[in-house]
mmCIF file of C-alpha atoms in Angstrom:
data_model
loop_
_atom_site.group_PDB
_atom_site.id
_atom_site.type_symbol
_atom_site.label_atom_id
_atom_site.label_comp_id
_atom_site.label_asym_id
_atom_site.label_seq_id
_atom_site.Cartn_x
_atom_site.Cartn_y
_atom_site.Cartn_z
ATOM 1 C CA MET A 1081 22.724 -20.983 3.118
ATOM 2 C CA ALA A 1082 21.875 -22.338 6.583
ATOM 3 C CA ALA A 1083 18.246 -21.972 7.501
ATOM 4 C CA THR A 1084 16.244 -22.689 10.649
ATOM 5 C CA THR A 1085 12.571 -23.476 10.179
ATOM 6 C CA HIS A 1086 9.782 -23.346 12.753
ATOM 7 C CA THR A 1087 6.289 -24.526 11.841
ATOM 8 C CA LEU A 1088 2.747 -24.072 13.086
ATOM 9 C CA THR A 1089 -0.513 -25.411 11.644
ATOM 10 C CA ILE A 1090 -3.812 -23.766 12.553
ATOM 11 C CA PRO A 1091 -7.414 -24.447 11.553
ATOM 12 C CA SER A 1092 -8.826 -21.798 9.196
ATOM 13 C CA SER A 1093 -10.640 -19.797 11.868
ATOM 14 C CA THR A 1094 -9.967 -16.195 12.848
ATOM 15 C CA ARG A 1095 -9.873 -17.282 16.486
ATOM 16 C CA PHE A 1096 -6.364 -18.642 15.846
ATOM 17 C CA LEU A 1097 -4.928 -15.422 14.385
ATOM 18 C CA GLU A 1098 -3.781 -14.442 17.851
ATOM 19 C CA ASP A 1099 -1.756 -17.674 18.066
ATOM 20 C CA VAL A 1100 -0.166 -16.958 14.683
ATOM 21 C CA ARG A 1101 0.851 -13.473 15.821
ATOM 22 C CA GLU A 1102 2.409 -14.867 18.994
ATOM 23 C CA PHE A 1103 4.244 -17.567 17.035
ATOM 24 C CA VAL A 1104 5.752 -15.134 14.544
ATOM 25 C CA THR A 1105 6.564 -12.528 17.184
ATOM 26 C CA SER A 1106 8.366 -15.067 19.338
ATOM 27 C CA HIS A 1107 10.606 -16.338 16.520
ATOM 28 C CA ALA A 1108 11.284 -12.906 15.034
ATOM 29 C CA GLU A 1109 12.334 -11.640 18.460
ATOM 30 C CA LYS A 1110 14.603 -14.652 19.003
ATOM 31 C CA ALA A 1111 16.140 -13.975 15.592
ATOM 32 C CA GLU A 1112 16.924 -10.473 16.897
ATOM 33 C CA PHE A 1113 14.836 -8.418 14.522
ATOM 34 C CA SER A 1114 14.055 -4.928 15.812
ATOM 35 C CA GLU A 1115 10.854 -4.148 17.679
ATOM 36 C CA SER A 1116 9.378 -2.321 14.680
ATOM 37 C CA GLU A 1117 10.373 -5.115 12.288
ATOM 38 C CA VAL A 1118 8.757 -7.685 14.581
ATOM 39 C CA GLU A 1119 5.598 -5.577 14.637
ATOM 40 C CA GLN A 1120 5.608 -5.402 10.828
ATOM 41 C CA LEU A 1121 6.106 -9.159 10.446
ATOM 42 C CA LYS A 1122 3.334 -9.897 12.934
ATOM 43 C CA MET A 1123 0.911 -7.650 11.110
ATOM 44 C CA ALA A 1124 1.755 -8.882 7.597
ATOM 45 C CA VAL A 1125 1.318 -12.521 8.616
ATOM 46 C CA ASP A 1126 -1.980 -11.736 10.338
ATOM 47 C CA GLU A 1127 -3.223 -10.123 7.115
ATOM 48 C CA ALA A 1128 -2.035 -13.028 4.974
ATOM 49 C CA CYS A 1129 -3.746 -15.629 7.178
ATOM 50 C CA ALA A 1130 -6.944 -13.565 7.447
ATOM 51 C CA ASN A 1131 -6.999 -13.430 3.634
ATOM 52 C CA VAL A 1132 -6.622 -17.220 3.407
ATOM 53 C CA ILE A 1133 -9.507 -17.711 5.851
ATOM 54 C CA GLU A 1134 -11.790 -15.282 4.020
ATOM 55 C CA HIS A 1135 -10.847 -15.806 0.379
ATOM 56 C CA ALA A 1136 -9.230 -19.255 0.036
ATOM 57 C CA TYR A 1137 -11.457 -21.133 2.489
ATOM 58 C CA HIS A 1138 -14.509 -18.805 2.395
ATOM 59 C CA GLY A 1139 -15.077 -18.996 6.115
ATOM 60 C CA GLU A 1140 -14.748 -22.800 6.446
ATOM 61 C CA THR A 1141 -13.172 -23.066 9.880
ATOM 62 C CA GLU A 1142 -11.588 -26.533 9.931
ATOM 63 C CA GLN A 1143 -9.220 -26.397 6.960
ATOM 64 C CA PRO A 1144 -5.464 -26.372 7.592
ATOM 65 C CA ILE A 1145 -3.200 -23.361 7.228
ATOM 66 C CA ASP A 1146 0.503 -24.218 7.465
ATOM 67 C CA ILE A 1147 2.806 -21.456 8.625
ATOM 68 C CA ALA A 1148 6.588 -21.674 8.590
ATOM 69 C CA VAL A 1149 9.052 -19.113 9.888
ATOM 70 C CA ILE A 1150 12.326 -19.624 8.037
ATOM 71 C CA ILE A 1151 15.324 -17.810 9.460
ATOM 72 C CA GLN A 1152 18.401 -17.320 7.324
ATOM 73 C CA PRO A 1153 21.434 -15.148 8.058
ATOM 74 C CA ASP A 1154 20.195 -12.278 5.877
ATOM 75 C CA ARG A 1155 16.412 -12.595 6.135
ATOM 76 C CA LEU A 1156 13.298 -13.948 7.789
ATOM 77 C CA THR A 1157 10.680 -15.531 5.560
ATOM 78 C CA VAL A 1158 7.180 -16.463 6.626
ATOM 79 C CA ARG A 1159 5.634 -19.059 4.310
ATOM 80 C CA ILE A 1160 1.873 -19.563 4.466
ATOM 81 C CA ARG A 1161 0.340 -22.535 2.673
ATOM 82 C CA ASP A 1162 -3.283 -23.487 2.116
ATOM 83 C CA LYS A 1163 -5.251 -25.837 -0.112
ATOM 84 C CA GLY A 1164 -8.212 -23.563 -0.658
ATOM 85 C CA ARG A 1165 -9.316 -21.547 -3.635
ATOM 86 C CA GLN A 1166 -6.586 -19.589 -5.357
ATOM 87 C CA PHE A 1167 -7.341 -15.899 -5.145
ATOM 88 C CA ASN A 1168 -6.172 -13.352 -7.593
ATOM 89 C CA GLN A 1169 -3.481 -10.977 -6.429
ATOM 90 C CA VAL A 1170 -2.692 -9.723 -9.913
ATOM 91 C CA ASN A 1171 -5.487 -7.177 -9.945
ATOM 92 C CA TYR A 1172 -4.197 -5.553 -6.791
ATOM 93 C CA GLN A 1173 -4.548 -1.767 -6.717
ATOM 94 C CA GLU A 1174 -3.643 0.774 -4.075
ATOM 95 C CA PRO A 1175 -6.805 1.457 -2.070
ATOM 96 C CA ASP A 1176 -8.449 4.868 -2.505
ATOM 97 C CA LEU A 1177 -9.651 5.672 1.007
ATOM 98 C CA ALA A 1178 -12.166 8.356 0.096
ATOM 99 C CA LYS A 1179 -13.828 6.015 -2.419
ATOM 100 C CA TYR A 1180 -13.810 3.168 0.074
ATOM 101 C CA ALA A 1181 -15.530 5.340 2.689
ATOM 102 C CA LYS A 1182 -18.194 6.503 0.207
ATOM 103 C CA ALA A 1183 -18.816 2.894 -0.764
ATOM 104 C CA LYS A 1184 -18.851 1.858 2.932
ATOM 105 C CA LYS A 1185 -16.255 -0.724 1.969
ATOM 106 C CA SER A 1186 -14.650 -2.433 4.914
ATOM 107 C CA GLY A 1187 -12.087 -4.708 3.262
ATOM 108 C CA GLY A 1188 -9.288 -4.676 0.774
ATOM 109 C CA PHE A 1189 -6.481 -3.169 2.822
ATOM 110 C CA GLY A 1190 -4.722 -6.376 3.805
ATOM 111 C CA VAL A 1191 -2.640 -6.880 0.683
ATOM 112 C CA HIS A 1192 -1.712 -3.206 0.710
ATOM 113 C CA ILE A 1193 -0.469 -3.523 4.292
ATOM 114 C CA MET A 1194 1.541 -6.646 3.470
ATOM 115 C CA ARG A 1195 3.223 -4.979 0.524
ATOM 116 C CA ARG A 1196 4.001 -1.822 2.464
ATOM 117 C CA LEU A 1197 5.484 -3.649 5.447
ATOM 118 C CA MET A 1198 7.455 -6.446 3.793
ATOM 119 C CA ASP A 1199 10.490 -6.315 1.528
ATOM 120 C CA GLU A 1200 9.033 -9.031 -0.702
ATOM 121 C CA VAL A 1201 5.564 -10.600 -1.054
ATOM 122 C CA GLN A 1202 5.353 -13.600 -3.384
ATOM 123 C CA TYR A 1203 2.439 -15.836 -4.338
ATOM 124 C CA ARG A 1204 2.449 -19.105 -6.198
ATOM 125 C CA THR A 1205 0.226 -22.145 -6.592
ATOM 126 C CA THR A 1206 1.696 -25.615 -7.184
ATOM 127 C CA GLY A 1207 -0.260 -28.857 -7.228
ATOM 128 C CA GLY A 1208 -3.298 -27.373 -5.530
ATOM 129 C CA VAL A 1209 -1.272 -25.728 -2.756
ATOM 130 C CA ASN A 1210 -1.300 -21.946 -2.538
ATOM 131 C CA GLU A 1211 1.783 -20.397 -1.051
ATOM 132 C CA CYS A 1212 2.426 -16.860 0.104
ATOM 133 C CA CYS A 1213 5.946 -15.889 1.152
ATOM 134 C CA LEU A 1214 6.601 -12.744 3.146
ATOM 135 C CA VAL A 1215 10.243 -11.709 3.308
ATOM 136 C CA LYS A 1216 11.972 -9.265 5.647
ATOM 137 C CA PHE A 1217 15.689 -8.673 5.126
ATOM 138 C CA ARG A 1218 17.952 -7.857 7.996
ATOM 139 C CA ASN A 1219 19.087 -4.239 8.085
ATOM 140 C CA MET B 1464 -11.057 -16.532 23.973
ATOM 141 C CA SER B 1465 -11.245 -12.938 22.810
ATOM 142 C CA ASN B 1466 -8.714 -10.536 24.240
ATOM 143 C CA PHE B 1467 -10.605 -7.504 23.001
ATOM 144 C CA SER B 1468 -13.321 -5.492 24.685
ATOM 145 C CA VAL B 1469 -15.254 -2.277 24.193
ATOM 146 C CA GLY B 1470 -16.245 -0.129 27.171
ATOM 147 C CA PHE B 1471 -18.965 2.529 26.919
ATOM 148 C CA ARG B 1472 -18.718 5.949 28.595
ATOM 149 C CA ASN B 1473 -20.405 9.301 28.086
ATOM 150 C CA SER B 1474 -19.048 12.820 28.219
ATOM 151 C CA GLY B 1475 -22.068 15.096 27.887
ATOM 152 C CA THR B 1476 -23.672 14.213 24.570
ATOM 153 C CA VAL B 1477 -20.590 12.392 23.345
ATOM 154 C CA GLN B 1478 -20.342 8.592 23.402
ATOM 155 C CA ILE B 1479 -16.869 7.341 24.180
ATOM 156 C CA LEU B 1480 -15.829 3.798 23.273
ATOM 157 C CA ASP B 1481 -12.805 2.529 25.191
ATOM 158 C CA LEU B 1482 -11.062 -0.135 23.128
ATOM 159 C CA LYS B 1483 -8.912 -2.637 24.972
ATOM 160 C CA GLY B 1484 -6.746 -5.433 23.640
ATOM 161 C CA GLU B 1485 -6.210 -6.637 20.087
ATOM 162 C CA LEU B 1486 -8.562 -5.722 17.253
ATOM 163 C CA ASP B 1487 -8.257 -8.201 14.387
ATOM 164 C CA ALA B 1488 -10.423 -10.172 11.946
ATOM 165 C CA HIS B 1489 -11.767 -12.191 14.877
ATOM 166 C CA THR B 1490 -12.666 -9.308 17.185
ATOM 167 C CA ALA B 1491 -13.682 -6.667 14.614
ATOM 168 C CA SER B 1492 -17.315 -7.785 14.901
ATOM 169 C CA GLU B 1493 -17.325 -6.592 18.539
ATOM 170 C CA LEU B 1494 -16.373 -3.074 17.482
ATOM 171 C CA GLU B 1495 -18.961 -3.235 14.721
ATOM 172 C CA ALA B 1496 -21.639 -4.219 17.253
ATOM 173 C CA ALA B 1497 -20.595 -1.337 19.525
ATOM 174 C CA ILE B 1498 -20.921 1.223 16.719
ATOM 175 C CA GLN B 1499 -24.269 -0.268 15.688
ATOM 176 C CA LYS B 1500 -25.447 0.103 19.285
ATOM 177 C CA CYS B 1501 -24.461 3.788 19.211
ATOM 178 C CA GLN B 1502 -26.461 4.245 16.001
ATOM 179 C CA ALA B 1503 -29.467 2.420 17.469
ATOM 180 C CA ASP B 1504 -29.312 4.799 20.447
ATOM 181 C CA ASN B 1505 -29.152 7.778 18.026
ATOM 182 C CA GLN B 1506 -25.716 8.490 19.385
ATOM 183 C CA VAL B 1507 -23.596 9.712 16.486
ATOM 184 C CA GLN B 1508 -21.001 11.801 18.313
ATOM 185 C CA ILE B 1509 -18.541 8.986 18.874
ATOM 186 C CA ILE B 1510 -14.995 9.027 20.195
ATOM 187 C CA ILE B 1511 -12.819 5.954 19.975
ATOM 188 C CA ASN B 1512 -10.335 5.989 22.860
ATOM 189 C CA GLY B 1513 -7.384 3.807 21.869
ATOM 190 C CA ALA B 1514 -5.226 4.228 24.980
ATOM 191 C CA ASN B 1515 -5.493 0.505 25.739
ATOM 192 C CA LEU B 1516 -5.690 -0.725 22.156
ATOM 193 C CA LEU B 1517 -2.569 -2.841 21.667
ATOM 194 C CA TYR B 1518 -2.995 -3.949 18.062
ATOM 195 C CA ILE B 1519 -5.149 -3.289 15.018
ATOM 196 C CA SER B 1520 -5.282 -5.141 11.700
ATOM 197 C CA SER B 1521 -6.969 -4.133 8.455
ATOM 198 C CA ALA B 1522 -10.190 -5.814 9.589
ATOM 199 C CA GLY B 1523 -10.380 -3.378 12.501
ATOM 200 C CA LEU B 1524 -9.632 -0.402 10.273
ATOM 201 C CA GLY B 1525 -12.316 -1.644 7.913
ATOM 202 C CA VAL B 1526 -14.980 -1.179 10.598
ATOM 203 C CA PHE B 1527 -14.184 2.535 10.796
ATOM 204 C CA MET B 1528 -14.318 2.762 7.011
ATOM 205 C CA ALA B 1529 -17.660 0.987 6.853
ATOM 206 C CA TYR B 1530 -19.409 3.331 9.307
ATOM 207 C CA ILE B 1531 -17.800 6.759 8.972
ATOM 208 C CA GLU B 1532 -20.023 7.932 6.111
ATOM 209 C CA GLU B 1533 -23.232 6.734 7.758
ATOM 210 C CA VAL B 1534 -22.367 8.479 11.000
ATOM 211 C CA ARG B 1535 -21.418 11.711 9.207
ATOM 212 C CA GLU B 1536 -24.603 11.596 7.124
ATOM 213 C CA CYS B 1537 -26.475 11.679 10.450
ATOM 214 C CA GLY B 1538 -24.589 14.804 11.494
ATOM 215 C CA GLY B 1539 -22.086 13.017 13.718
ATOM 216 C CA ASP B 1540 -18.527 11.835 13.486
ATOM 217 C CA ILE B 1541 -16.191 9.098 14.662
ATOM 218 C CA LYS B 1542 -13.141 10.781 16.158
ATOM 219 C CA ILE B 1543 -10.149 8.757 17.262
ATOM 220 C CA ALA B 1544 -8.055 9.657 20.302
ATOM 221 C CA ALA B 1545 -5.129 8.544 22.458
ATOM 222 C CA LEU B 1546 -3.742 5.898 20.102
ATOM 223 C CA GLN B 1547 -0.478 4.258 21.073
ATOM 224 C CA PRO B 1548 2.291 5.139 18.589
ATOM 225 C CA LYS B 1549 2.549 1.656 17.064
ATOM 226 C CA VAL B 1550 -1.219 1.559 16.505
ATOM 227 C CA TYR B 1551 -1.240 5.100 15.105
ATOM 228 C CA ASN B 1552 1.430 3.960 12.637
ATOM 229 C CA VAL B 1553 -1.041 1.472 11.159
ATOM 230 C CA PHE B 1554 -3.714 4.150 10.715
ATOM 231 C CA ASP B 1555 -1.061 6.355 9.134
ATOM 232 C CA LEU B 1556 0.181 3.586 6.832
ATOM 233 C CA LEU B 1557 -3.207 3.512 5.128
ATOM 234 C CA GLY B 1558 -3.679 7.284 5.081
ATOM 235 C CA PHE B 1559 -6.436 7.389 7.688
ATOM 236 C CA PRO B 1560 -5.376 10.807 9.043
ATOM 237 C CA MET B 1561 -6.628 12.262 5.719
ATOM 238 C CA LEU B 1562 -10.116 10.953 6.301
ATOM 239 C CA PHE B 1563 -10.478 10.718 10.080
ATOM 240 C CA ASP B 1564 -10.070 13.213 12.884
ATOM 241 C CA ILE B 1565 -7.290 11.629 14.960
ATOM 242 C CA VAL B 1566 -6.108 13.523 18.055
ATOM 243 C CA ASP B 1567 -3.735 12.851 20.938
ATOM 244 C CA LEU B 1568 -6.087 13.648 23.796
ATOM 245 C CA GLU B 1569 -9.648 12.483 24.367
ATOM 246 C CA GLU B 1570 -10.615 15.886 25.809
ATOM 247 C CA ASP B 1571 -9.555 17.564 22.569
ATOM 248 C CA ALA B 1572 -11.903 15.272 20.639
ATOM 249 C CA VAL B 1573 -14.723 16.032 23.088
ATOM 250 C CA GLY B 1574 -13.985 19.756 22.681
ATOM 251 C CA LYS B 1575 -14.305 19.505 18.911
ATOM 252 C CA PHE B 1576 -17.795 18.035 19.252
ATOM 253 C CA VAL B 1577 -18.827 20.714 21.740
ATOM 254 C CA VAL B 1578 -17.638 23.507 19.438
ATOM 255 C CA ALA B 1579 -19.264 21.870 16.431
#
Protein backbone atom coordinates (compact mmCIF):
# COMPACT_ATOMS: atom_id res chain seq x y z
CA MET A 1 0.00 0.00 0.00
CA ALA A 2 1.37 3.43 -0.95
CA ALA A 3 2.60 5.44 1.98
CA THR A 4 3.93 8.97 2.38
CA THR A 5 6.30 9.58 5.27
CA HIS A 6 7.26 12.88 6.88
CA THR A 7 9.93 12.98 9.58
CA LEU A 8 11.02 15.27 12.38
CA THR A 9 13.76 14.78 14.98
CA ILE A 10 13.70 16.79 18.21
CA PRO A 11 15.97 16.88 21.25
CA SER A 12 14.38 15.29 24.34
CA SER A 13 13.23 18.55 25.92
CA THR A 14 9.65 19.58 26.64
CA ARG A 15 10.35 22.91 24.96
CA PHE A 16 10.05 21.12 21.60
CA LEU A 17 6.62 19.57 22.26
CA GLU A 18 5.02 22.59 20.66
CA ASP A 19 6.99 21.91 17.46
CA VAL A 20 5.86 18.27 17.48
CA ARG A 21 2.22 19.34 17.81
CA GLU A 22 2.57 21.76 14.90
CA PHE A 23 4.29 19.11 12.77
CA VAL A 24 1.60 16.50 13.34
CA THR A 25 -1.25 18.98 12.99
CA SER A 26 0.08 20.26 9.69
CA HIS A 27 0.40 16.79 8.11
CA ALA A 28 -2.88 15.47 9.52
CA GLU A 29 -4.69 18.51 8.13
CA LYS A 30 -3.04 18.08 4.72
CA ALA A 31 -4.12 14.43 4.78
CA GLU A 32 -7.68 15.73 5.26
CA PHE A 33 -8.44 14.28 8.66
CA SER A 34 -11.29 16.04 10.46
CA GLU A 35 -10.68 18.85 12.93
CA SER A 36 -11.46 16.61 15.90
CA GLU A 37 -9.26 13.80 14.57
CA VAL A 38 -6.39 16.25 14.09
CA GLU A 39 -6.87 17.44 17.66
CA GLN A 40 -6.79 13.84 18.91
CA LEU A 41 -3.63 13.01 16.95
CA LYS A 42 -1.90 16.15 18.19
CA MET A 43 -2.71 15.34 21.79
CA ALA A 44 -1.76 11.65 21.62
CA VAL A 45 1.62 12.44 20.07
CA ASP A 46 2.27 15.14 22.66
CA GLU A 47 1.59 12.60 25.41
CA ALA A 48 3.79 9.96 23.79
CA CYS A 49 6.74 12.35 23.41
CA ALA A 50 6.30 13.76 26.93
CA ASN A 51 6.44 10.17 28.21
CA VAL A 52 9.67 9.52 26.29
CA ILE A 53 11.24 12.67 27.75
CA GLU A 54 10.20 11.83 31.31
CA HIS A 55 10.48 8.05 31.41
CA ALA A 56 12.86 6.94 28.63
CA TYR A 57 15.38 9.78 28.92
CA HIS A 58 14.66 10.82 32.55
CA GLY A 59 14.85 14.51 31.79
CA GLU A 60 18.08 14.40 29.74
CA THR A 61 17.40 17.16 27.23
CA GLU A 62 19.79 16.43 24.35
CA GLN A 63 18.80 12.90 23.33
CA PRO A 64 17.07 12.36 19.98
CA ILE A 65 13.40 11.58 19.52
CA ASP A 66 12.50 10.61 15.95
CA ILE A 67 8.94 11.24 14.87
CA ALA A 68 7.45 10.04 11.60
CA VAL A 69 3.98 10.74 10.25
CA ILE A 70 3.10 7.94 7.84
CA ILE A 71 0.06 8.54 5.67
CA GLN A 72 -1.61 5.62 3.96
CA PRO A 73 -4.95 5.57 2.13
CA ASP A 74 -6.83 4.12 5.12
CA ARG A 75 -4.88 5.49 8.09
CA LEU A 76 -2.39 7.89 9.60
CA THR A 77 0.33 6.44 11.80
CA VAL A 78 2.66 8.44 14.00
CA ARG A 79 5.81 6.49 14.88
CA ILE A 80 7.92 7.74 17.77
CA ARG A 81 11.37 6.25 18.31
CA ASP A 82 13.87 6.75 21.11
CA LYS A 83 16.98 5.03 22.42
CA GLY A 84 16.31 5.61 26.09
CA ARG A 85 15.18 3.29 28.83
CA GLN A 86 12.33 0.99 27.93
CA PHE A 87 9.35 1.73 30.13
CA ASN A 88 6.71 -0.73 31.02
CA GLN A 89 3.32 -0.25 29.44
CA VAL A 90 2.07 -3.68 30.41
CA ASN A 91 1.04 -2.65 33.90
CA TYR A 92 -1.19 0.09 32.55
CA GLN A 93 -4.42 0.58 34.49
CA GLU A 94 -7.25 3.03 34.04
CA PRO A 95 -6.58 5.95 36.38
CA ASP A 96 -8.87 6.33 39.41
CA LEU A 97 -9.28 10.09 39.69
CA ALA A 98 -10.50 10.22 43.27
CA LYS A 99 -7.51 8.14 44.42
CA TYR A 100 -5.13 10.26 42.37
CA ALA A 101 -6.47 13.45 43.97
CA LYS A 102 -6.17 12.00 47.50
CA ALA A 103 -2.61 10.97 46.73
CA LYS A 104 -1.90 14.40 45.16
CA LYS A 105 -0.69 12.48 42.13
CA SER A 106 -0.06 14.64 39.11
CA GLY A 107 0.94 12.10 36.46
CA GLY A 108 -0.18 8.89 34.89
CA PHE A 109 -2.90 10.11 32.55
CA GLY A 110 -0.88 10.23 29.35
CA VAL A 111 -1.16 6.59 28.34
CA HIS A 112 -4.86 6.65 29.17
CA ILE A 113 -5.36 9.64 26.88
CA MET A 114 -3.41 7.99 24.06
CA ARG A 115 -5.46 4.82 24.29
CA ARG A 116 -8.75 6.69 24.43
CA LEU A 117 -7.96 8.92 21.45
CA MET A 118 -6.24 6.51 19.07
CA ASP A 119 -7.56 3.45 17.27
CA GLU A 120 -4.35 1.55 17.99
CA VAL A 121 -1.38 2.14 20.33
CA GLN A 122 1.54 -0.26 19.90
CA TYR A 123 4.90 -0.47 21.66
CA ARG A 124 7.93 -2.52 20.79
CA THR A 125 11.66 -2.47 21.44
CA THR A 126 14.14 -3.77 18.86
CA GLY A 127 17.91 -3.49 19.09
CA GLY A 128 17.83 -0.83 21.78
CA VAL A 129 15.28 1.32 19.94
CA ASN A 130 11.90 1.86 21.56
CA GLU A 131 9.05 2.46 19.19
CA CYS A 132 5.54 3.66 19.85
CA CYS A 133 3.04 3.67 16.99
CA LEU A 134 -0.19 5.63 17.21
CA VAL A 135 -2.75 4.76 14.55
CA LYS A 136 -5.85 6.66 13.45
CA PHE A 137 -7.99 5.08 10.74
CA ARG A 138 -9.91 7.19 8.30
CA ASN A 139 -13.65 7.23 8.92
CA MET B 1 9.74 30.44 23.97
CA SER B 2 6.68 29.70 26.08
CA ASN B 3 3.32 30.49 24.56
CA PHE B 4 1.53 30.14 27.88
CA SER B 5 0.84 32.73 30.53
CA VAL B 6 -1.15 33.13 33.73
CA GLY B 7 -2.81 36.44 34.59
CA PHE B 8 -3.96 37.25 38.13
CA ARG B 9 -7.23 39.05 38.92
CA ASN B 10 -9.44 39.37 41.97
CA SER B 11 -13.20 39.38 42.34
CA GLY B 12 -13.87 40.17 45.99
CA THR B 13 -12.16 37.44 47.98
CA VAL B 14 -11.82 35.18 44.96
CA GLN B 15 -8.54 34.84 43.06
CA ILE B 16 -9.02 34.42 39.34
CA LEU B 17 -6.26 32.94 37.18
CA ASP B 18 -6.59 33.73 33.48
CA LEU B 19 -4.86 31.02 31.47
CA LYS B 20 -3.69 31.91 27.99
CA GLY B 21 -2.08 29.75 25.34
CA GLU B 22 -1.01 26.11 25.46
CA LEU B 23 -0.61 24.22 28.72
CA ASP B 24 1.65 21.19 28.25
CA ALA B 25 4.53 19.37 29.96
CA HIS B 26 6.75 22.39 29.30
CA THR B 27 4.43 25.10 30.61
CA ALA B 28 2.68 23.19 33.43
CA SER B 29 5.28 24.47 35.91
CA GLU B 30 3.99 28.03 35.32
CA LEU B 31 0.49 27.03 36.40
CA GLU B 32 1.96 25.19 39.36
CA ALA B 33 3.87 28.32 40.40
CA ALA B 34 0.68 30.40 40.09
CA ILE B 35 -1.28 28.05 42.36
CA GLN B 36 1.61 27.97 44.84
CA LYS B 37 1.57 31.77 44.88
CA CYS B 38 -2.15 31.71 45.70
CA GLN B 39 -1.47 29.31 48.58
CA ALA B 40 1.40 31.47 49.85
CA ASP B 41 -0.98 34.45 49.85
CA ASN B 42 -3.56 32.35 51.78
CA GLN B 43 -5.81 32.66 48.78
CA VAL B 44 -7.66 29.36 48.43
CA GLN B 45 -10.80 30.48 46.60
CA ILE B 46 -9.41 30.03 43.11
CA ILE B 47 -11.11 30.21 39.74
CA ILE B 48 -9.32 29.08 36.61
CA ASN B 49 -10.63 31.06 33.65
CA GLY B 50 -9.94 29.04 30.50
CA ALA B 51 -11.47 31.37 27.91
CA ASN B 52 -8.07 31.86 26.26
CA LEU B 53 -6.66 28.42 26.99
CA LEU B 54 -6.13 26.83 23.58
CA TYR B 55 -4.72 23.44 24.56
CA ILE B 56 -4.16 21.26 27.61
CA SER B 57 -2.24 18.00 27.93
CA SER B 58 -2.18 15.52 30.80
CA ALA B 59 0.68 17.43 32.42
CA GLY B 60 -1.59 20.46 32.75
CA LEU B 61 -4.44 18.37 34.13
CA GLY B 62 -1.99 16.84 36.57
CA VAL B 63 -1.39 20.24 38.19
CA PHE B 64 -5.08 20.50 39.09
CA MET B 65 -4.98 16.96 40.48
CA ALA B 66 -1.90 17.68 42.56
CA TYR B 67 -3.37 20.74 44.31
CA ILE B 68 -7.13 20.22 44.57
CA GLU B 69 -7.01 18.28 47.84
CA GLU B 70 -4.61 20.72 49.51
CA VAL B 71 -6.76 23.68 48.55
CA ARG B 72 -9.96 21.96 49.73
CA GLU B 73 -8.30 20.95 53.01
CA CYS B 74 -7.76 24.68 53.59
CA GLY B 75 -11.45 25.36 53.06
CA GLY B 76 -11.11 26.56 49.47
CA ASP B 77 -11.62 25.15 46.02
CA ILE B 78 -10.29 25.33 42.49
CA LYS B 79 -13.25 25.96 40.20
CA ILE B 80 -12.84 25.93 36.44
CA ALA B 81 -14.76 28.25 34.13
CA ALA B 82 -15.21 29.32 30.51
CA LEU B 83 -13.31 26.44 28.90
CA GLN B 84 -13.36 26.22 25.13
CA PRO B 85 -15.22 23.10 23.96
CA LYS B 86 -12.13 21.28 22.67
CA VAL B 87 -10.33 21.89 25.98
CA TYR B 88 -13.40 20.86 27.99
CA ASN B 89 -13.41 17.62 26.00
CA VAL B 90 -10.00 16.75 27.44
CA PHE B 91 -11.17 17.37 31.01
CA ASP B 92 -14.22 15.25 30.24
CA LEU B 93 -12.16 12.45 28.68
CA LEU B 94 -10.48 11.86 32.03
CA GLY B 95 -13.63 12.28 34.11
CA PHE B 96 -12.66 15.60 35.67
CA PRO B 97 -16.27 16.85 35.87
CA MET B 98 -16.81 14.20 38.59
CA LEU B 99 -14.12 15.70 40.77
CA PHE B 100 -13.99 19.38 39.81
CA ASP B 101 -16.58 22.13 39.69
CA ILE B 102 -16.53 23.12 36.01
CA VAL B 103 -18.94 25.86 34.89
CA ASP B 104 -19.58 27.81 31.71
CA LEU B 105 -19.43 31.31 33.16
CA GLU B 106 -16.84 32.83 35.47
CA GLU B 107 -19.54 34.78 37.34
CA ASP B 108 -21.30 31.53 38.19
CA ALA B 109 -18.09 30.22 39.75
CA VAL B 110 -17.67 33.46 41.70
CA GLY B 111 -21.30 33.17 42.85
CA LYS B 112 -20.69 29.67 44.17
CA PHE B 113 -17.85 30.93 46.36
CA VAL B 114 -19.94 33.83 47.64
CA VAL B 115 -22.82 31.52 48.59
CA ALA B 116 -20.45 29.02 50.16
